PDB file of C-alpha atoms in Angstrom:
ATOM      1  CA  MET L  32      10.202 -32.905  33.578  1.00  0.00           C
ATOM      2  CA  LEU L  33       7.911 -29.871  33.372  1.00  0.00           C
ATOM      3  CA  PRO L  34       4.216 -29.935  32.425  1.00  0.00           C
ATOM      4  CA  ASP L  35       3.392 -29.019  28.852  1.00  0.00           C
ATOM      5  CA  ARG L  36       0.296 -27.413  27.404  1.00  0.00           C
ATOM      6  CA  THR L  37      -1.373 -30.794  27.036  1.00  0.00           C
ATOM      7  CA  PHE L  38      -1.148 -31.366  30.765  1.00  0.00           C
ATOM      8  CA  PHE L  39      -2.673 -27.950  31.494  1.00  0.00           C
ATOM      9  CA  ASP L  40      -5.498 -28.841  29.115  1.00  0.00           C
ATOM     10  CA  ARG L  41      -6.061 -32.048  31.088  1.00  0.00           C
ATOM     11  CA  LEU L  42      -6.307 -30.030  34.282  1.00  0.00           C
ATOM     12  CA  ALA L  43      -8.731 -27.569  32.708  1.00  0.00           C
ATOM     13  CA  ASP L  44     -10.864 -30.392  31.308  1.00  0.00           C
ATOM     14  CA  ALA L  45     -10.994 -32.058  34.731  1.00  0.00           C
ATOM     15  CA  ALA L  46     -12.191 -28.800  36.293  1.00  0.00           C
ATOM     16  CA  LYS L  47     -14.703 -28.237  33.500  1.00  0.00           C
ATOM     17  CA  ALA L  48     -16.243 -31.651  34.128  1.00  0.00           C
ATOM     18  CA  GLU L  49     -17.043 -30.565  37.689  1.00  0.00           C
ATOM     19  CA  THR L  50     -18.052 -26.942  37.112  1.00  0.00           C
ATOM     20  CA  LEU L  51     -20.136 -26.789  33.919  1.00  0.00           C
ATOM     21  CA  PRO L  52     -22.780 -29.363  34.977  1.00  0.00           C
ATOM     22  CA  ARG L  53     -23.334 -27.292  38.134  1.00  0.00           C
ATOM     23  CA  PHE L  54     -23.511 -23.891  36.432  1.00  0.00           C
ATOM     24  CA  ARG L  55     -27.058 -22.453  36.442  1.00  0.00           C
ATOM     25  CA  SER L  56     -28.222 -25.577  38.276  1.00  0.00           C
ATOM     26  CA  GLY L  57     -29.518 -24.040  41.512  1.00  0.00           C
ATOM     27  CA  LEU L  58     -26.776 -25.701  43.507  1.00  0.00           C
ATOM     28  CA  ARG L  59     -26.289 -25.160  47.245  1.00  0.00           C
ATOM     29  CA  VAL L  60     -24.084 -22.227  48.244  1.00  0.00           C
ATOM     30  CA  VAL L  61     -22.218 -21.810  51.540  1.00  0.00           C
ATOM     31  CA  ASP L  62     -20.863 -18.523  52.871  1.00  0.00           C
ATOM     32  CA  LYS L  63     -17.300 -18.985  54.145  1.00  0.00           C
ATOM     33  CA  GLY L  64     -17.735 -15.854  56.273  1.00  0.00           C
ATOM     34  CA  GLY L  65     -15.596 -12.797  56.786  1.00  0.00           C
ATOM     35  CA  GLN L  66     -16.111  -9.095  56.180  1.00  0.00           C
ATOM     36  CA  TYR L  67     -17.785  -9.687  52.815  1.00  0.00           C
ATOM     37  CA  TYR L  68     -20.043 -12.407  51.459  1.00  0.00           C
ATOM     38  CA  ASP L  69     -17.626 -15.167  50.429  1.00  0.00           C
ATOM     39  CA  PRO L  70     -19.546 -17.953  48.679  1.00  0.00           C
ATOM     40  CA  VAL L  71     -18.292 -21.448  47.922  1.00  0.00           C
ATOM     41  CA  THR L  72     -20.018 -24.282  46.089  1.00  0.00           C
ATOM     42  CA  GLU L  73     -19.422 -27.978  45.629  1.00  0.00           C
ATOM     43  CA  GLY L  74     -18.279 -27.027  42.138  1.00  0.00           C
ATOM     44  CA  ASP L  75     -15.349 -25.089  43.633  1.00  0.00           C
ATOM     45  CA  GLN L  76     -14.437 -27.953  45.941  1.00  0.00           C
ATOM     46  CA  LEU L  77     -14.771 -30.810  43.449  1.00  0.00           C
ATOM     47  CA  ALA L  78     -12.983 -28.950  40.649  1.00  0.00           C
ATOM     48  CA  GLU L  79      -9.997 -28.214  42.863  1.00  0.00           C
ATOM     49  CA  ALA L  80      -9.941 -31.823  44.094  1.00  0.00           C
ATOM     50  CA  ALA L  81      -9.890 -33.058  40.480  1.00  0.00           C
ATOM     51  CA  ILE L  82      -7.037 -30.704  39.562  1.00  0.00           C
ATOM     52  CA  ARG L  83      -5.018 -31.638  42.653  1.00  0.00           C
ATOM     53  CA  GLY L  84      -5.476 -35.345  42.004  1.00  0.00           C
ATOM     54  CA  LEU L  85      -3.911 -35.114  38.547  1.00  0.00           C
ATOM     55  CA  ILE L  86      -1.038 -32.935  39.790  1.00  0.00           C
ATOM     56  CA  GLU L  87      -0.257 -35.213  42.727  1.00  0.00           C
ATOM     57  CA  GLN L  88      -0.219 -38.224  40.424  1.00  0.00           C
ATOM     58  CA  ALA L  89       2.001 -36.667  37.751  1.00  0.00           C
ATOM     59  CA  PHE L  90       4.205 -34.397  39.898  1.00  0.00           C
ATOM     60  CA  PRO L  91       4.253 -35.730  43.479  1.00  0.00           C
ATOM     61  CA  ASP L  92       7.260 -33.571  44.403  1.00  0.00           C
ATOM     62  CA  HIS L  93       5.483 -30.297  43.541  1.00  0.00           C
ATOM     63  CA  GLY L  94       3.772 -28.083  46.104  1.00  0.00           C
ATOM     64  CA  ILE L  95       0.170 -26.875  45.837  1.00  0.00           C
ATOM     65  CA  LEU L  96      -1.463 -23.619  46.927  1.00  0.00           C
ATOM     66  CA  GLY L  97      -5.218 -24.041  46.641  1.00  0.00           C
ATOM     67  CA  GLU L  98      -8.195 -21.929  47.659  1.00  0.00           C
ATOM     68  CA  GLU L  99     -10.485 -24.712  48.854  1.00  0.00           C
ATOM     69  CA  HIS L 100      -8.313 -27.571  50.112  1.00  0.00           C
ATOM     70  CA  GLY L 101      -5.334 -25.859  51.711  1.00  0.00           C
ATOM     71  CA  SER L 102      -1.670 -25.852  50.820  1.00  0.00           C
ATOM     72  CA  ILE L 103       1.234 -28.287  50.869  1.00  0.00           C
ATOM     73  CA  GLY L 104       4.932 -27.908  50.088  1.00  0.00           C
ATOM     74  CA  LEU L 105       4.991 -24.144  49.599  1.00  0.00           C
ATOM     75  CA  ASP L 106       8.783 -24.169  50.052  1.00  0.00           C
ATOM     76  CA  ARG L 107       9.323 -26.531  47.111  1.00  0.00           C
ATOM     77  CA  GLU L 108      10.908 -25.502  43.809  1.00  0.00           C
ATOM     78  CA  PHE L 109       7.623 -25.828  41.891  1.00  0.00           C
ATOM     79  CA  VAL L 110       4.307 -24.795  43.424  1.00  0.00           C
ATOM     80  CA  TRP L 111       0.922 -24.954  41.692  1.00  0.00           C
ATOM     81  CA  VAL L 112      -1.567 -22.142  42.359  1.00  0.00           C
ATOM     82  CA  ILE L 113      -5.226 -23.104  41.906  1.00  0.00           C
ATOM     83  CA  ASP L 114      -8.451 -21.119  41.940  1.00  0.00           C
ATOM     84  CA  PRO L 115     -11.079 -23.632  40.750  1.00  0.00           C
ATOM     85  CA  ILE L 116     -13.781 -21.002  40.162  1.00  0.00           C
ATOM     86  CA  ASP L 117     -12.538 -17.446  40.067  1.00  0.00           C
ATOM     87  CA  GLY L 118     -15.736 -15.425  40.123  1.00  0.00           C
ATOM     88  CA  THR L 119     -17.914 -17.637  42.319  1.00  0.00           C
ATOM     89  CA  ARG L 120     -20.368 -14.747  42.754  1.00  0.00           C
ATOM     90  CA  ALA L 121     -20.808 -14.662  38.980  1.00  0.00           C
ATOM     91  CA  PHE L 122     -21.042 -18.460  38.911  1.00  0.00           C
ATOM     92  CA  ILE L 123     -23.906 -18.612  41.406  1.00  0.00           C
ATOM     93  CA  SER L 124     -25.631 -15.693  39.643  1.00  0.00           C
ATOM     94  CA  GLY L 125     -25.624 -17.439  36.267  1.00  0.00           C
ATOM     95  CA  VAL L 126     -23.240 -14.902  34.708  1.00  0.00           C
ATOM     96  CA  PRO L 127     -20.728 -16.610  32.361  1.00  0.00           C
ATOM     97  CA  VAL L 128     -17.594 -14.615  33.195  1.00  0.00           C
ATOM     98  CA  TRP L 129     -16.078 -16.927  35.819  1.00  0.00           C
ATOM     99  CA  GLY L 130     -13.027 -19.032  35.050  1.00  0.00           C
ATOM    100  CA  THR L 131     -10.631 -21.666  36.333  1.00  0.00           C
ATOM    101  CA  LEU L 132      -7.138 -20.380  37.141  1.00  0.00           C
ATOM    102  CA  ILE L 133      -4.178 -22.763  37.161  1.00  0.00           C
ATOM    103  CA  GLY L 134      -0.680 -21.374  37.562  1.00  0.00           C
ATOM    104  CA  LEU L 135       2.764 -22.768  38.290  1.00  0.00           C
ATOM    105  CA  TYR L 136       5.313 -20.962  40.425  1.00  0.00           C
ATOM    106  CA  HIS L 137       8.973 -21.696  39.765  1.00  0.00           C
ATOM    107  CA  ASN L 138      11.213 -20.540  42.564  1.00  0.00           C
ATOM    108  CA  GLY L 139       8.699 -17.932  43.618  1.00  0.00           C
ATOM    109  CA  ARG L 140       7.786 -16.607  40.165  1.00  0.00           C
ATOM    110  CA  ILE L 141       5.079 -17.676  37.766  1.00  0.00           C
ATOM    111  CA  ASP L 142       6.475 -20.008  35.140  1.00  0.00           C
ATOM    112  CA  GLN L 143       3.292 -20.903  33.291  1.00  0.00           C
ATOM    113  CA  PRO L 144      -0.274 -20.134  32.755  1.00  0.00           C
ATOM    114  CA  PHE L 145      -3.888 -20.030  33.296  1.00  0.00           C
ATOM    115  CA  THR L 146      -6.795 -21.714  31.652  1.00  0.00           C
ATOM    116  CA  GLY L 147     -10.158 -20.160  31.152  1.00  0.00           C
ATOM    117  CA  GLU L 148     -11.572 -19.998  27.583  1.00  0.00           C
ATOM    118  CA  ARG L 149      -8.618 -20.888  27.080  1.00  0.00           C
ATOM    119  CA  TYR L 150      -5.766 -18.487  27.630  1.00  0.00           C
ATOM    120  CA  PHE L 151      -2.301 -19.933  28.096  1.00  0.00           C
ATOM    121  CA  ALA L 152       1.220 -18.601  28.681  1.00  0.00           C
ATOM    122  CA  ASP L 153       4.090 -20.887  27.701  1.00  0.00           C
ATOM    123  CA  GLY L 154       7.013 -18.968  29.194  1.00  0.00           C
ATOM    124  CA  GLU L 155       7.531 -16.758  26.147  1.00  0.00           C
ATOM    125  CA  ARG L 156       4.184 -15.890  24.599  1.00  0.00           C
ATOM    126  CA  SER L 157       0.492 -15.892  25.495  1.00  0.00           C
ATOM    127  CA  HIS L 158      -2.015 -17.842  23.451  1.00  0.00           C
ATOM    128  CA  TYR L 159      -5.780 -17.887  22.994  1.00  0.00           C
ATOM    129  CA  ARG L 160      -7.905 -20.833  21.938  1.00  0.00           C
ATOM    130  CA  GLY L 161     -11.652 -20.415  21.602  1.00  0.00           C
ATOM    131  CA  PRO L 162     -14.697 -20.653  19.345  1.00  0.00           C
ATOM    132  CA  ASP L 163     -13.057 -18.291  16.850  1.00  0.00           C
ATOM    133  CA  GLY L 164      -9.860 -20.313  16.590  1.00  0.00           C
ATOM    134  CA  GLU L 165      -6.361 -19.831  17.944  1.00  0.00           C
ATOM    135  CA  ARG L 166      -4.120 -16.780  18.024  1.00  0.00           C
ATOM    136  CA  LEU L 167      -1.322 -15.112  19.925  1.00  0.00           C
ATOM    137  CA  LEU L 168      -2.375 -12.572  22.533  1.00  0.00           C
ATOM    138  CA  LYS L 169      -1.123  -9.005  22.480  1.00  0.00           C
ATOM    139  CA  THR L 170      -2.129  -6.152  24.762  1.00  0.00           C
ATOM    140  CA  SER L 171      -3.302  -2.858  23.276  1.00  0.00           C
ATOM    141  CA  ARG L 172      -0.987   0.087  22.645  1.00  0.00           C
ATOM    142  CA  CYS L 173      -2.959   2.413  24.930  1.00  0.00           C
ATOM    143  CA  ASP L 174      -0.454   4.657  26.707  1.00  0.00           C
ATOM    144  CA  SER L 175      -2.765   7.231  28.330  1.00  0.00           C
ATOM    145  CA  LEU L 176      -5.410   6.902  31.030  1.00  0.00           C
ATOM    146  CA  SER L 177      -7.651   9.362  29.193  1.00  0.00           C
ATOM    147  CA  ASN L 178      -7.909   6.817  26.359  1.00  0.00           C
ATOM    148  CA  ALA L 179      -8.120   3.721  28.545  1.00  0.00           C
ATOM    149  CA  ILE L 180     -10.918   1.220  29.061  1.00  0.00           C
ATOM    150  CA  MET L 181     -10.651  -0.018  32.647  1.00  0.00           C
ATOM    151  CA  PHE L 182     -12.277  -2.696  34.765  1.00  0.00           C
ATOM    152  CA  THR L 183     -12.577  -3.528  38.437  1.00  0.00           C
ATOM    153  CA  THR L 184     -14.620  -6.250  40.081  1.00  0.00           C
ATOM    154  CA  SER L 185     -16.513  -3.802  42.307  1.00  0.00           C
ATOM    155  CA  PRO L 186     -15.784  -0.234  43.459  1.00  0.00           C
ATOM    156  CA  HIS L 187     -17.413  -1.097  46.781  1.00  0.00           C
ATOM    157  CA  LEU L 188     -14.364  -3.172  47.730  1.00  0.00           C
ATOM    158  CA  PHE L 189     -12.244  -0.022  48.045  1.00  0.00           C
ATOM    159  CA  LYS L 190     -12.329   1.799  51.391  1.00  0.00           C
ATOM    160  CA  ASP L 191     -11.060   5.143  52.708  1.00  0.00           C
ATOM    161  CA  GLU L 192      -7.850   6.276  50.956  1.00  0.00           C
ATOM    162  CA  ASP L 193      -7.907   3.325  48.587  1.00  0.00           C
ATOM    163  CA  GLU L 194     -11.367   4.376  47.430  1.00  0.00           C
ATOM    164  CA  ARG L 195     -10.244   7.974  46.891  1.00  0.00           C
ATOM    165  CA  ARG L 196      -7.264   6.839  44.816  1.00  0.00           C
ATOM    166  CA  TYR L 197      -9.315   4.363  42.829  1.00  0.00           C
ATOM    167  CA  ARG L 198     -12.031   6.926  42.071  1.00  0.00           C
ATOM    168  CA  GLU L 199      -9.372   9.335  40.805  1.00  0.00           C
ATOM    169  CA  VAL L 200      -8.164   6.700  38.328  1.00  0.00           C
ATOM    170  CA  GLU L 201     -11.717   5.829  37.330  1.00  0.00           C
ATOM    171  CA  GLY L 202     -12.613   9.463  36.813  1.00  0.00           C
ATOM    172  CA  ARG L 203      -9.732  10.032  34.416  1.00  0.00           C
ATOM    173  CA  SER L 204     -10.362   6.932  32.294  1.00  0.00           C
ATOM    174  CA  ARG L 205     -12.251   7.004  28.998  1.00  0.00           C
ATOM    175  CA  LEU L 206     -14.573   4.157  29.985  1.00  0.00           C
ATOM    176  CA  PHE L 207     -14.948   2.053  33.123  1.00  0.00           C
ATOM    177  CA  ARG L 208     -16.897  -1.138  33.725  1.00  0.00           C
ATOM    178  CA  TYR L 209     -17.481  -3.396  36.727  1.00  0.00           C
ATOM    179  CA  GLY L 210     -17.483  -7.142  37.222  1.00  0.00           C
ATOM    180  CA  THR L 211     -16.016 -10.037  35.202  1.00  0.00           C
ATOM    181  CA  ASP L 212     -13.423 -11.071  37.830  1.00  0.00           C
ATOM    182  CA  CYS L 213     -10.584 -12.979  36.116  1.00  0.00           C
ATOM    183  CA  TYR L 214     -12.108 -12.432  32.686  1.00  0.00           C
ATOM    184  CA  ALA L 215     -11.138  -8.751  32.803  1.00  0.00           C
ATOM    185  CA  TYR L 216      -7.476  -9.791  32.862  1.00  0.00           C
ATOM    186  CA  ALA L 217      -8.057 -12.112  29.926  1.00  0.00           C
ATOM    187  CA  LEU L 218      -9.581  -9.227  27.984  1.00  0.00           C
ATOM    188  CA  LEU L 219      -6.565  -7.100  28.902  1.00  0.00           C
ATOM    189  CA  ALA L 220      -4.164  -9.718  27.545  1.00  0.00           C
ATOM    190  CA  ALA L 221      -6.239  -9.919  24.360  1.00  0.00           C
ATOM    191  CA  GLY L 222      -6.085  -6.167  23.776  1.00  0.00           C
ATOM    192  CA  HIS L 223      -9.780  -5.406  24.362  1.00  0.00           C
ATOM    193  CA  VAL L 224      -9.318  -3.782  27.789  1.00  0.00           C
ATOM    194  CA  ASP L 225      -6.435  -1.485  28.741  1.00  0.00           C
ATOM    195  CA  LEU L 226      -6.428  -1.440  32.548  1.00  0.00           C
ATOM    196  CA  VAL L 227      -7.541  -3.473  35.572  1.00  0.00           C
ATOM    197  CA  VAL L 228      -7.294  -2.027  39.104  1.00  0.00           C
ATOM    198  CA  GLU L 229      -8.247  -4.144  42.116  1.00  0.00           C
ATOM    199  CA  ASN L 230      -7.526  -4.785  45.776  1.00  0.00           C
ATOM    200  CA  SER L 231      -7.827  -7.547  48.378  1.00  0.00           C
ATOM    201  CA  LEU L 232      -6.697 -10.289  45.983  1.00  0.00           C
ATOM    202  CA  LYS L 233      -5.302 -13.570  47.294  1.00  0.00           C
ATOM    203  CA  PRO L 234      -2.322 -15.359  45.697  1.00  0.00           C
ATOM    204  CA  TYR L 235      -4.620 -17.846  43.937  1.00  0.00           C
ATOM    205  CA  ASP L 236      -6.698 -14.953  42.510  1.00  0.00           C
ATOM    206  CA  VAL L 237      -3.760 -13.533  40.592  1.00  0.00           C
ATOM    207  CA  GLY L 238      -1.067 -16.202  40.291  1.00  0.00           C
ATOM    208  CA  ALA L 239      -2.152 -17.739  37.008  1.00  0.00           C
ATOM    209  CA  LEU L 240      -2.983 -14.372  35.455  1.00  0.00           C
ATOM    210  CA  ILE L 241       0.495 -12.890  35.728  1.00  0.00           C
ATOM    211  CA  PRO L 242       2.259 -14.774  32.904  1.00  0.00           C
ATOM    212  CA  VAL L 243      -0.692 -14.403  30.541  1.00  0.00           C
ATOM    213  CA  ILE L 244      -0.549 -10.628  30.893  1.00  0.00           C
ATOM    214  CA  GLU L 245       3.239 -10.266  30.947  1.00  0.00           C
ATOM    215  CA  GLN L 246       3.813 -12.545  27.973  1.00  0.00           C
ATOM    216  CA  ALA L 247       1.166 -10.638  26.002  1.00  0.00           C
ATOM    217  CA  GLY L 248       3.184  -7.459  26.543  1.00  0.00           C
ATOM    218  CA  GLY L 249       1.381  -6.020  29.567  1.00  0.00           C
ATOM    219  CA  ILE L 250       2.495  -4.944  33.033  1.00  0.00           C
ATOM    220  CA  ILE L 251       1.063  -6.256  36.310  1.00  0.00           C
ATOM    221  CA  THR L 252       2.271  -5.207  39.775  1.00  0.00           C
ATOM    222  CA  THR L 253       1.027  -4.209  43.189  1.00  0.00           C
ATOM    223  CA  TRP L 254       0.019  -0.580  43.648  1.00  0.00           C
ATOM    224  CA  ASP L 255       3.485   0.229  44.983  1.00  0.00           C
ATOM    225  CA  GLY L 256       5.149  -1.341  41.944  1.00  0.00           C
ATOM    226  CA  GLY L 257       6.138  -4.630  43.573  1.00  0.00           C
ATOM    227  CA  ARG L 258       5.744  -8.172  42.314  1.00  0.00           C
ATOM    228  CA  PRO L 259       2.089  -9.311  42.370  1.00  0.00           C
ATOM    229  CA  GLU L 260       2.464 -13.032  43.153  1.00  0.00           C
ATOM    230  CA  MET L 261       1.168 -12.691  46.713  1.00  0.00           C
ATOM    231  CA  GLY L 262      -1.882 -10.664  45.680  1.00  0.00           C
ATOM    232  CA  GLY L 263      -3.071  -7.576  47.527  1.00  0.00           C
ATOM    233  CA  SER L 264      -3.806  -4.353  45.624  1.00  0.00           C
ATOM    234  CA  ILE L 265      -3.130  -4.982  41.929  1.00  0.00           C
ATOM    235  CA  CYS L 266      -2.710  -2.799  38.846  1.00  0.00           C
ATOM    236  CA  ALA L 267      -2.518  -4.438  35.417  1.00  0.00           C
ATOM    237  CA  ALA L 268      -1.988  -2.271  32.353  1.00  0.00           C
ATOM    238  CA  ALA L 269      -1.496  -2.695  28.621  1.00  0.00           C
ATOM    239  CA  THR L 270       1.679  -0.593  28.387  1.00  0.00           C
ATOM    240  CA  PRO L 271       4.469   0.660  30.678  1.00  0.00           C
ATOM    241  CA  GLU L 272       3.374   4.256  30.034  1.00  0.00           C
ATOM    242  CA  LEU L 273      -0.210   3.656  31.134  1.00  0.00           C
ATOM    243  CA  HIS L 274       0.963   1.630  34.119  1.00  0.00           C
ATOM    244  CA  ALA L 275       3.302   4.407  35.280  1.00  0.00           C
ATOM    245  CA  GLU L 276       0.578   7.050  34.965  1.00  0.00           C
ATOM    246  CA  VAL L 277      -1.884   5.002  37.010  1.00  0.00           C
ATOM    247  CA  LEU L 278       0.628   4.112  39.724  1.00  0.00           C
ATOM    248  CA  GLU L 279       1.442   7.780  40.172  1.00  0.00           C
ATOM    249  CA  ILE L 280      -2.221   8.424  40.968  1.00  0.00           C
ATOM    250  CA  LEU L 281      -2.561   5.354  43.194  1.00  0.00           C
ATOM    251  CA  ASN L 282       0.413   6.454  45.268  1.00  0.00           C
ATOM    252  CA  ALA L 283      -0.498  10.157  45.503  1.00  0.00           C
TER     253      ALA L 283
END
């Protein structure tokens, strides 16, 4: 038996119960260390624990890849990919563009979804549910970088040749904006944004986003055109034409 949308809603609700009460609450923040400031809060940890508890109860034979509490059973047929708060920097800054990402790998590929506002992929189509109702998601028809609205989390994350390539893409776009973390991908799936270019992503940063974008008609790969499930440098675009144009620049 596979999880349905109702089960994903239960997971999202469990995470919400741990994150929202702590948002803009002045909670304690710990730096996990590394090259860049890498904050974590009790909201991250408790939300992931709540999600994992429901999965382990309902699907004990599934594996789990989580950001805060480690991984189990990564060689199993089904593996859940969890980022309890994608955009922790936004979360601790009081900026409401963070989200909870919950994806399900099936034999190494994403089978279903991610919750945020909420955005959900069911294996065939991507759906939105929010304050303005429900609708199917569809990426824009933008097929040229000169007409594209693009996002990245921060240009300061690109170094050396990666920075040169990124700046070339940015310079040719119609409009570029920074920040929003996972929410930029949601906006891409909804047709409001045409392009997202990033690097240094972990599997749990991107896993749940892939089906939402693909099933809304978009393209998401690594910079060299490979599958994005393991993260790294990522390019997500509204159309194959835009994607091909950007990858040519990123690989120049």
